[in-house]
Coordinates of C-alpha atoms in Angstrom, one line a residue:
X1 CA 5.2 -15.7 3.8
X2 CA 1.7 -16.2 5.4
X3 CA 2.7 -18.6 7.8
X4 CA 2.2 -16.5 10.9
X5 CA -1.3 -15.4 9.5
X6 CA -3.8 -17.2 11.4
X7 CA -7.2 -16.4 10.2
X8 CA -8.5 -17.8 6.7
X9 CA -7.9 -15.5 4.1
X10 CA -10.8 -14.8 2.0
X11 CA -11.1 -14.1 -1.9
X12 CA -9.0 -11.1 -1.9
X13 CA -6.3 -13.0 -0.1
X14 CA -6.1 -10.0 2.3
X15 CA -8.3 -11.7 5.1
X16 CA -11.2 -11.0 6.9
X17 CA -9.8 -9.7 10.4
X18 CA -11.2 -6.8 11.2
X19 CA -8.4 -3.8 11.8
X20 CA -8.0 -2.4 15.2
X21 CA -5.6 -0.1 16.9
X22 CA -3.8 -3.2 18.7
X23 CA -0.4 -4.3 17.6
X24 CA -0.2 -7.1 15.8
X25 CA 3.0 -9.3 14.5
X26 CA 4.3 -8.0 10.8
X27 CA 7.4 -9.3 8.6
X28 CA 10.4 -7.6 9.0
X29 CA 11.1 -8.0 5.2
X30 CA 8.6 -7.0 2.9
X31 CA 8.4 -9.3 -0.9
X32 CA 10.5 -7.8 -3.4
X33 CA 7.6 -7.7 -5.2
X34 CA 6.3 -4.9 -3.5
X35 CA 9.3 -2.5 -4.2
X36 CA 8.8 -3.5 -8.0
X37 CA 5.6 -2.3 -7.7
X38 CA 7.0 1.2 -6.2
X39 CA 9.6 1.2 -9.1
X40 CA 6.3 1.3 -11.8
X41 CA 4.1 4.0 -9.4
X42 CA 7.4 6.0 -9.4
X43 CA 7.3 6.1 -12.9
X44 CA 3.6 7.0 -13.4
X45 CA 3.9 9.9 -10.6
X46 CA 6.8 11.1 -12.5
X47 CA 4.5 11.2 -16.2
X48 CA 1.9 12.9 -14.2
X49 CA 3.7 15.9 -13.3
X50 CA 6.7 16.6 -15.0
X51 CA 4.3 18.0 -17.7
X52 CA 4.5 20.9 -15.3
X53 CA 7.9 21.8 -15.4
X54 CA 8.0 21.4 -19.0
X55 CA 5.0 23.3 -20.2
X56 CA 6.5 26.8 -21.7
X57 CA 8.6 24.1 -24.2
X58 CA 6.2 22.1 -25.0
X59 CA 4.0 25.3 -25.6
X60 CA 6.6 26.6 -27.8
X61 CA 6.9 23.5 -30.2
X62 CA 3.8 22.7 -30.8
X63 CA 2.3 26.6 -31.5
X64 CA -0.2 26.7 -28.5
X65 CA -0.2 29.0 -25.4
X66 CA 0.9 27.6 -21.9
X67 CA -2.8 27.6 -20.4
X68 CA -3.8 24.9 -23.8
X69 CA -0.3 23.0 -23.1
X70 CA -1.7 22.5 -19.6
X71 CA -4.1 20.3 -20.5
X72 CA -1.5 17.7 -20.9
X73 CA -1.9 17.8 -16.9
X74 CA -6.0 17.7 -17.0
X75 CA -6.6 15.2 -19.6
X76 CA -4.1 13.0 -17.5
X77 CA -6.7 13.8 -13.8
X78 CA -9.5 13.2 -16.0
X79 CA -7.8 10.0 -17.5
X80 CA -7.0 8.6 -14.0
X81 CA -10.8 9.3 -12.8
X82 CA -12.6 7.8 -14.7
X83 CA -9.6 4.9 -16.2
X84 CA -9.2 3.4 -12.4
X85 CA -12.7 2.0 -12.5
X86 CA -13.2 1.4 -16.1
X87 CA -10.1 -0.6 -16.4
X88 CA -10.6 -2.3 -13.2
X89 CA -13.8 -4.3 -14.7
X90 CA -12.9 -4.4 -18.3
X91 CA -9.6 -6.8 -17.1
X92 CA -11.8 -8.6 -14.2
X93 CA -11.2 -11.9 -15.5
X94 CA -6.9 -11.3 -16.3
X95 CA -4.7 -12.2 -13.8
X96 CA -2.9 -9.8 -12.1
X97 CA 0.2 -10.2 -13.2
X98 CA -0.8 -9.9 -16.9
X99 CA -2.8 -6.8 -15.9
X100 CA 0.1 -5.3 -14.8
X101 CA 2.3 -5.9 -17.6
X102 CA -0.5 -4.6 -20.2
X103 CA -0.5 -1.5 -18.3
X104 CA 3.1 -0.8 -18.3
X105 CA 2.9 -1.9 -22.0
X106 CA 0.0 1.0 -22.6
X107 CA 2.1 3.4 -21.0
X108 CA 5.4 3.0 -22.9
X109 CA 3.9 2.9 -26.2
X110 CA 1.8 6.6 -24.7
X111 CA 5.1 7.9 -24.1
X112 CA 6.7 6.9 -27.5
X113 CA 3.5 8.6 -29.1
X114 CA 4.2 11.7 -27.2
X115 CA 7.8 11.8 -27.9
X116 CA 6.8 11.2 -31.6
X117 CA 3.7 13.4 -31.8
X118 CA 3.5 16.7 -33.8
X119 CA -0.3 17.5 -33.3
X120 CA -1.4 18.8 -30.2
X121 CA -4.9 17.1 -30.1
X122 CA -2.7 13.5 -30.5
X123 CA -0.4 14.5 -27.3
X124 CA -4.0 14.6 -25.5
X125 CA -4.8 11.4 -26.8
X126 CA -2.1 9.9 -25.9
X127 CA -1.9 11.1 -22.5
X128 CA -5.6 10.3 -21.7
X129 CA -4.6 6.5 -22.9
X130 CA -1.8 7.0 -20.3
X131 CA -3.6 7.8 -17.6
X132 CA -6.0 5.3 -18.3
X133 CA -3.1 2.3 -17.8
X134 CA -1.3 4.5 -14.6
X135 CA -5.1 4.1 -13.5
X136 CA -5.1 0.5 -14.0
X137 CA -1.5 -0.5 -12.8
X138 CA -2.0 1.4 -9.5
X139 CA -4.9 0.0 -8.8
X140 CA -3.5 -3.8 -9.2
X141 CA -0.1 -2.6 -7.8
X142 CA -2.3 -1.7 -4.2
X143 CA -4.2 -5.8 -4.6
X144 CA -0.8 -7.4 -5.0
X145 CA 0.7 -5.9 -2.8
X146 CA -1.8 -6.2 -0.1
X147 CA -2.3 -10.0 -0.9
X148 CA 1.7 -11.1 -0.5
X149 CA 2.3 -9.0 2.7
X150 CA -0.3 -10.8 4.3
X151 CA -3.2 -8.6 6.7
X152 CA -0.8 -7.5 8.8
X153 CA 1.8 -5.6 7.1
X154 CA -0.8 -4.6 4.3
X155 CA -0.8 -1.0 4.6
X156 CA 2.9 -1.1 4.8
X157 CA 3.0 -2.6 1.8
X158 CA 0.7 0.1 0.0
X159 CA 2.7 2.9 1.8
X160 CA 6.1 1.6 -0.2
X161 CA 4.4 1.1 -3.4
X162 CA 3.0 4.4 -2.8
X163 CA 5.4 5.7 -1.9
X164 CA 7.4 5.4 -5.2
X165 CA 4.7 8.3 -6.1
X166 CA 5.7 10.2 -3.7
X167 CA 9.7 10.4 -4.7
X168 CA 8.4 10.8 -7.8
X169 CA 8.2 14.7 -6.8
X170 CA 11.6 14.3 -4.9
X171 CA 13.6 12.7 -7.6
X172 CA 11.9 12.6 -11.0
X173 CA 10.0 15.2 -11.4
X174 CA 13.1 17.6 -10.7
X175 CA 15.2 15.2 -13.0
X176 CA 12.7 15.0 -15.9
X177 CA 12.5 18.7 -16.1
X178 CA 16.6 19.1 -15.7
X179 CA 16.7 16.3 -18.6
X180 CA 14.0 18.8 -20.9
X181 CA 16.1 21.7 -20.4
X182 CA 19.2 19.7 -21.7
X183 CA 17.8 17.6 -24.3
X184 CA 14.3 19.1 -25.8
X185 CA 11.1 18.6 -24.1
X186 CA 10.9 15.1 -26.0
X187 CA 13.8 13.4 -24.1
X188 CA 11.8 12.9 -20.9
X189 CA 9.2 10.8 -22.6
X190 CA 11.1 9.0 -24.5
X191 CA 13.3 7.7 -20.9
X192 CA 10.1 6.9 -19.7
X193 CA 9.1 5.0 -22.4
X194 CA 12.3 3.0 -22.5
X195 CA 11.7 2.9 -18.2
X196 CA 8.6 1.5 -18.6
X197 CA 9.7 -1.3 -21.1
X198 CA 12.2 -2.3 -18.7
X199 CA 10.1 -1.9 -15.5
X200 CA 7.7 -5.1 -17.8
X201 CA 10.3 -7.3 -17.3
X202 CA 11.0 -7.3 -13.5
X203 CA 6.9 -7.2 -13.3
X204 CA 7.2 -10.6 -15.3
X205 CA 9.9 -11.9 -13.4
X206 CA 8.9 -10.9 -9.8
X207 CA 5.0 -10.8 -10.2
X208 CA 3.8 -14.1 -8.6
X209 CA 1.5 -16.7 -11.2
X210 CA -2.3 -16.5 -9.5
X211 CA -3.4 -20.2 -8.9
X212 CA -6.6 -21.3 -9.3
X213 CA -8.4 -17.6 -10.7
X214 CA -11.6 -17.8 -9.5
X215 CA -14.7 -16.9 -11.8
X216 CA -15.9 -12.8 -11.2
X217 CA -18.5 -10.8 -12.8
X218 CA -19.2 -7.3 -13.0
X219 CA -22.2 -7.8 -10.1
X220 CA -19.8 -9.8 -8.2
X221 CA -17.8 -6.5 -8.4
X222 CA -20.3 -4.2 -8.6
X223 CA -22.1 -5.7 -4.9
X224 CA -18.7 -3.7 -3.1
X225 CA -20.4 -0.8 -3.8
X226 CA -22.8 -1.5 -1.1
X227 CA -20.7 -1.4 1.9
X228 CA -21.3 2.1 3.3
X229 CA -17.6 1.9 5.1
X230 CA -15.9 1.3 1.8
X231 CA -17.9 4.9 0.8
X232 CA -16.5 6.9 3.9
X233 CA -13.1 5.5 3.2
X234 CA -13.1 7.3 -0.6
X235 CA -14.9 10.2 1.2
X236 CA -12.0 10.7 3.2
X237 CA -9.4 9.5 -0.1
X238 CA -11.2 12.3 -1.6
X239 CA -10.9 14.9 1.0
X240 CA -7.7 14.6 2.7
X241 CA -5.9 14.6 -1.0
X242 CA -7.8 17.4 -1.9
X243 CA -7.0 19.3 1.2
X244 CA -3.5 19.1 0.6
X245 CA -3.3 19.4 -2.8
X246 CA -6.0 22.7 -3.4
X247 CA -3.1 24.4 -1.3
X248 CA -0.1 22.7 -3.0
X249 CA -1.6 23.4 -6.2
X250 CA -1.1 27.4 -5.5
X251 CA 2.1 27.1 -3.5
X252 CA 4.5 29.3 -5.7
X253 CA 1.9 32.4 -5.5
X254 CA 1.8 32.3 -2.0
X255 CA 5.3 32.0 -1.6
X256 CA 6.5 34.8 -3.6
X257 CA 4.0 37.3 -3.5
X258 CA 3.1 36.9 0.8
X259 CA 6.1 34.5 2.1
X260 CA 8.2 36.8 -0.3
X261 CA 10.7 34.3 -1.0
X262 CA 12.8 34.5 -4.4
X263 CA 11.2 32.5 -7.4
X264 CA 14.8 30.4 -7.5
X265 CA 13.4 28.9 -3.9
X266 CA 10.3 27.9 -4.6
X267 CA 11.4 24.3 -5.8
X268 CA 14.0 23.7 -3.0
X269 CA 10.4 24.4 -0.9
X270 CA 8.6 21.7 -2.8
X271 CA 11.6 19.5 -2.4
X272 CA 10.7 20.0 1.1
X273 CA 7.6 19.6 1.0
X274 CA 8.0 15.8 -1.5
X275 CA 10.5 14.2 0.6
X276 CA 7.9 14.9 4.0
X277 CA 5.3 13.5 1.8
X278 CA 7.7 10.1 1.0
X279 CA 8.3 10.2 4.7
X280 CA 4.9 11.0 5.5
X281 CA 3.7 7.6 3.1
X282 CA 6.0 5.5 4.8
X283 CA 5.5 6.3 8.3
X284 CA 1.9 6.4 7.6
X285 CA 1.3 2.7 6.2
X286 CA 3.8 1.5 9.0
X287 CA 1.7 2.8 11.9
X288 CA -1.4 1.8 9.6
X289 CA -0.8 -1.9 10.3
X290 CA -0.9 -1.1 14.0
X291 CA -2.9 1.6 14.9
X292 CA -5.2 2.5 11.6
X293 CA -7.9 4.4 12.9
X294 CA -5.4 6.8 15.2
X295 CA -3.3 7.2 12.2
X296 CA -6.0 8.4 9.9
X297 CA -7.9 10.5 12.7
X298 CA -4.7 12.2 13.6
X299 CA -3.3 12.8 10.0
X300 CA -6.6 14.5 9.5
X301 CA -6.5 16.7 12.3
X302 CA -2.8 17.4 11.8
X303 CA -3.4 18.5 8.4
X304 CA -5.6 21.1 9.3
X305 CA -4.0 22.8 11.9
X306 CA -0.8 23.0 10.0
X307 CA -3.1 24.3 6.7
X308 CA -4.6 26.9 9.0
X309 CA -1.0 27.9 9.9
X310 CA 0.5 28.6 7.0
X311 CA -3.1 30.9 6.7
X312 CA -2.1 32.9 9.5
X313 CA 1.7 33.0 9.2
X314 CA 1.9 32.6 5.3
X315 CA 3.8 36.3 5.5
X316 CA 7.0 35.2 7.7
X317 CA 9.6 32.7 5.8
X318 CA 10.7 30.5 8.0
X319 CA 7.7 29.1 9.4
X320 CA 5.9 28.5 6.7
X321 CA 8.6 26.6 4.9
X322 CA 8.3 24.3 8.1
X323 CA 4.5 24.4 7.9
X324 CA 5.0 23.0 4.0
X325 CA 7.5 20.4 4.3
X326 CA 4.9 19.3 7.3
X327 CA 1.9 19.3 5.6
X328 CA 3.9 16.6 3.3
X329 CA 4.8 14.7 6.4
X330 CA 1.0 14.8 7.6
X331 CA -1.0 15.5 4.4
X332 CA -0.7 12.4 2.8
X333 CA 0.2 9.9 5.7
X334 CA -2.9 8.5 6.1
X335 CA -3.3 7.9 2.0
X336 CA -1.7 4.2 2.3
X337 CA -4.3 3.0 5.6
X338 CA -7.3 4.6 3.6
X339 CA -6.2 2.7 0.6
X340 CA -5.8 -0.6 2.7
X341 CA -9.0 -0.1 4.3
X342 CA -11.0 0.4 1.3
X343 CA -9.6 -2.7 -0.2
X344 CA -10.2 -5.0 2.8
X345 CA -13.8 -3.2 2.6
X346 CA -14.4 -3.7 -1.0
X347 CA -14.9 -7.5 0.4
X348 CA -14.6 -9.8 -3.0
X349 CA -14.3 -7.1 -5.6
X350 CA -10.6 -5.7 -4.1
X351 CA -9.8 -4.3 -7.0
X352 CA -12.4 -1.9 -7.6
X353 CA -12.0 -0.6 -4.8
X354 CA -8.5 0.1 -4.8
X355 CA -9.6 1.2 -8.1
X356 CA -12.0 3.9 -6.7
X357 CA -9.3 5.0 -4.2
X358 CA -7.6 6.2 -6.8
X359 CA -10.3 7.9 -9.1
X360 CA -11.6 9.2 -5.4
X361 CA -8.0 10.9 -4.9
X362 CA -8.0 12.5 -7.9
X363 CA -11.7 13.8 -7.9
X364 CA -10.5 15.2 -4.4
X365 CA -7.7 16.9 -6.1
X366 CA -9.2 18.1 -9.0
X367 CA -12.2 19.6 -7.2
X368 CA -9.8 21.3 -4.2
X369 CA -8.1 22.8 -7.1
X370 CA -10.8 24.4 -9.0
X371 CA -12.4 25.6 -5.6
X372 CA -8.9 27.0 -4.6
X373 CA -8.4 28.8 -7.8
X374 CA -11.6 30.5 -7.6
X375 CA -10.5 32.2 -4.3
X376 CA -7.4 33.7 -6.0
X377 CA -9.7 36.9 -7.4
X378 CA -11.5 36.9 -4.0
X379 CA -10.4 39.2 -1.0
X380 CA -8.4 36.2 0.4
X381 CA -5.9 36.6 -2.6
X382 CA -2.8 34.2 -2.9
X383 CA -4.5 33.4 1.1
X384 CA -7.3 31.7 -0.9
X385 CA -6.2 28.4 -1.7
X386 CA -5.0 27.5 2.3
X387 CA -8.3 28.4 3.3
X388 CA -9.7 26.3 0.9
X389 CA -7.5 23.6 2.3
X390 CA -7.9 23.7 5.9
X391 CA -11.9 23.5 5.4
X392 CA -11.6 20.5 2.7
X393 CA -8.4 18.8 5.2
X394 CA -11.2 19.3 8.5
X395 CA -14.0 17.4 6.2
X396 CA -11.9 14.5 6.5
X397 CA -12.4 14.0 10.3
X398 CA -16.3 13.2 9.8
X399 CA -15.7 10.1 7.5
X400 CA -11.9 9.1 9.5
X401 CA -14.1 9.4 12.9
X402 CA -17.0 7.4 11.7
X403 CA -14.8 4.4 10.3
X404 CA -12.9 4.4 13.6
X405 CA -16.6 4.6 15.3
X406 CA -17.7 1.7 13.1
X407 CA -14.4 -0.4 13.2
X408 CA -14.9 -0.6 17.3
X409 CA -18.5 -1.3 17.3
X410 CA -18.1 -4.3 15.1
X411 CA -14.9 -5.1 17.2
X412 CA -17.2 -4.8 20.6
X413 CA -19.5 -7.1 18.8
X414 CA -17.7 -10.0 17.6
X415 CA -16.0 -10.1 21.3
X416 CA -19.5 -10.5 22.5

């Protein structure tokens, strides 16, 4: 599998080659590994947001109003920010393999405890504990896969196993809320309890043994955080998702009270708008082997003219369901090179920083949000929360340029 690799691979088994925007040779085949993975982040981008779709239920059960039930969605962000990293150094010393499956483990037994639970305070509970193993299993899902596609299909490989995520929104989120509708609320959690068992045993099966674990510590881990490119490549995790996302978040406003679509649209328009972003995940960690610093530099730049599009021409129909399904396309295309980068820069403590990746995308999200739904009450209106989104989505060009800058200085220098 790493027979064509020729430089030593260091202790994160990624290598040590620096990336430029040169092609280089990649398998044709990814590991089936690597689609394994993508089967578990499908699952855990399905938990995250079908909450959404089945919030005036679970409202209605439980004796709370809709705003409280949404919590269920905050205690999960929350979960994932601050779970990435903790988890990351409290399973330093388990393999990988072993991580994984505890994860998975976590997260069906969270599910059954939802599906079980009467008291409100315990479904937040158990959804924090979630998100604290979806934190941990992506995190480990973006170092495995990294390490068996080898350097030069490694942001590939994170764009499939991301990408599972990302059809998450296409496919299960859609599904999970159909299956609520039919069945109660409860059904979806307990399918993705009985998911998640089953998704332990191909993890088991498929999940190569690690030979010869070497001995970590958290300082070990903890010296990653000194590498100032590691920092601009969770600035621009941070930024980019929260671009996208601070817009996204407000979507359904925007289109039925400017766009003036019907309500029964609006999820055909985020279908749109998930399968650009699965599109966008692949495409992006494909060109991310070859050309990473063009890909995230012109994601970025992408993003923001298409978010400053649907500012100015939110009021006609047709183009701003274009502009949508685009901003999935471009929005989160550069999400799988960031992540690759930011491992390879973490040096020996790769997991940490795909661990930070994640925390970093959901800081970016969380904080876009809250700044976009501050704009709603402003003079900018339903407006607002595009705004918001082209200024966060144009941030992302400082840290994207500077790696890129950095990356061919260092290039320059070793040819010398």
């Amino acid at each position: 599998m790493r027979g064509a690799i020729l430089q030593k691979p260091d202790d994160t088994g990624v290598g040590r080659r620096e990336p430029s925007d040169r092609s280089s040779p990649a398998p044709t085949r990814l590991p089936v590994v690597v689609y394994v993975l993508a089967l578990g982040t499908f699952l855990m981008g399905t938990t995250e947001f079908v909450v959404a779709g089945l919030l005036p239920e679970i409202a209605g059960d439980l004796q709370v109003s809709v705003g409280r039930a949404g919590l269920m969605i905050t205690v999960f962000a929350v979960g994932m920010i601050v779970g990435a990293p903790l988890t990351a150094m409290l399973t330093l010393r388990l393999p990988a393999r072993w991580t994984l499956v505890l994860a998975l483990g976590v997260f069906a037994a969270g599910h059954v405890v939802v599906a079980l639970g009467t008291g409100f305070m315990t479904l937040l509970a158990a959804r924090f504990l979630t998100a604290l193993a979806t934190g941990a299993f992506w995190a480990v899902a973006n170092v495995v896969a990294t390490r068996v596609a080898g350097p030069a299909a490694s942001s590939r490989a994170v764009g499939v196993v991301g990408s599972g995520a990302m059809l998450a929104n296409v496919v299960g989120v859609p599904l999970g809320a159909f299956a609520g509708q039919v069945m109660g609320w409860r059904g979806p959690f307990w399918a993705l309890a009985a998911l998640g068992a089953a998704a332990t045993a191909l993890i088991v099966r498929h999940v190569p043994h690690e030979g010869g674990q070497r001995a970590v510590s958290v300082r070990s881990e903890l010296s990653a955080l000194g590498s100032g490119r590691l920092w601009l490549a969770l600035a621009a995790c941070a930024t980019t998702t929260g671009g996208v996302l601070s817009t996204y978040t407000y979507i359904a406003p925007l289109l039925t009270d400017r766009t003036g679509l019907a309500a029964g649209l609006v999820p055909l328009v985020l279908v749109g708008f998930g399968a650009g972003a699965l599109a966008g995940f692949l495409l992006g960690g494909r060109l991310g082997d070859v050309r990473p610093y063009a890909t995230t530099i012109t994601a970025a730049a992408a993003t923001t003219v298409i978010l400053l599009g649907v500012c100015l021409l939110g009021g006609s129909a047709v183009p701003t369901v274009a502009l949508i399904a685009l901003l999935g396309l471009f929005g989160l295309g550069a999400n799988p090179v960031l992540i690759s980068l930011a491992v390879r820069y973490a040096g020996r403590a790769p997991t940490l920083g795909s661990a930070l990746t994640v925390s970093a995308f959901n800081l970016g999200t969380a904080a876009g949000s809250w700044a976009a739904g501050l704009t709603l009450d402003s003079a900018l209106g339903v407006t607002g929360p595009a705004a918001v989104g082209t200024a966060v989505a144009a941030l992302t060009l400082v840290p994207t340029t500077a790696i890129a800058l950095a990356g061919r200085r260092r290039a320059v220098t070793a040819r010398l």
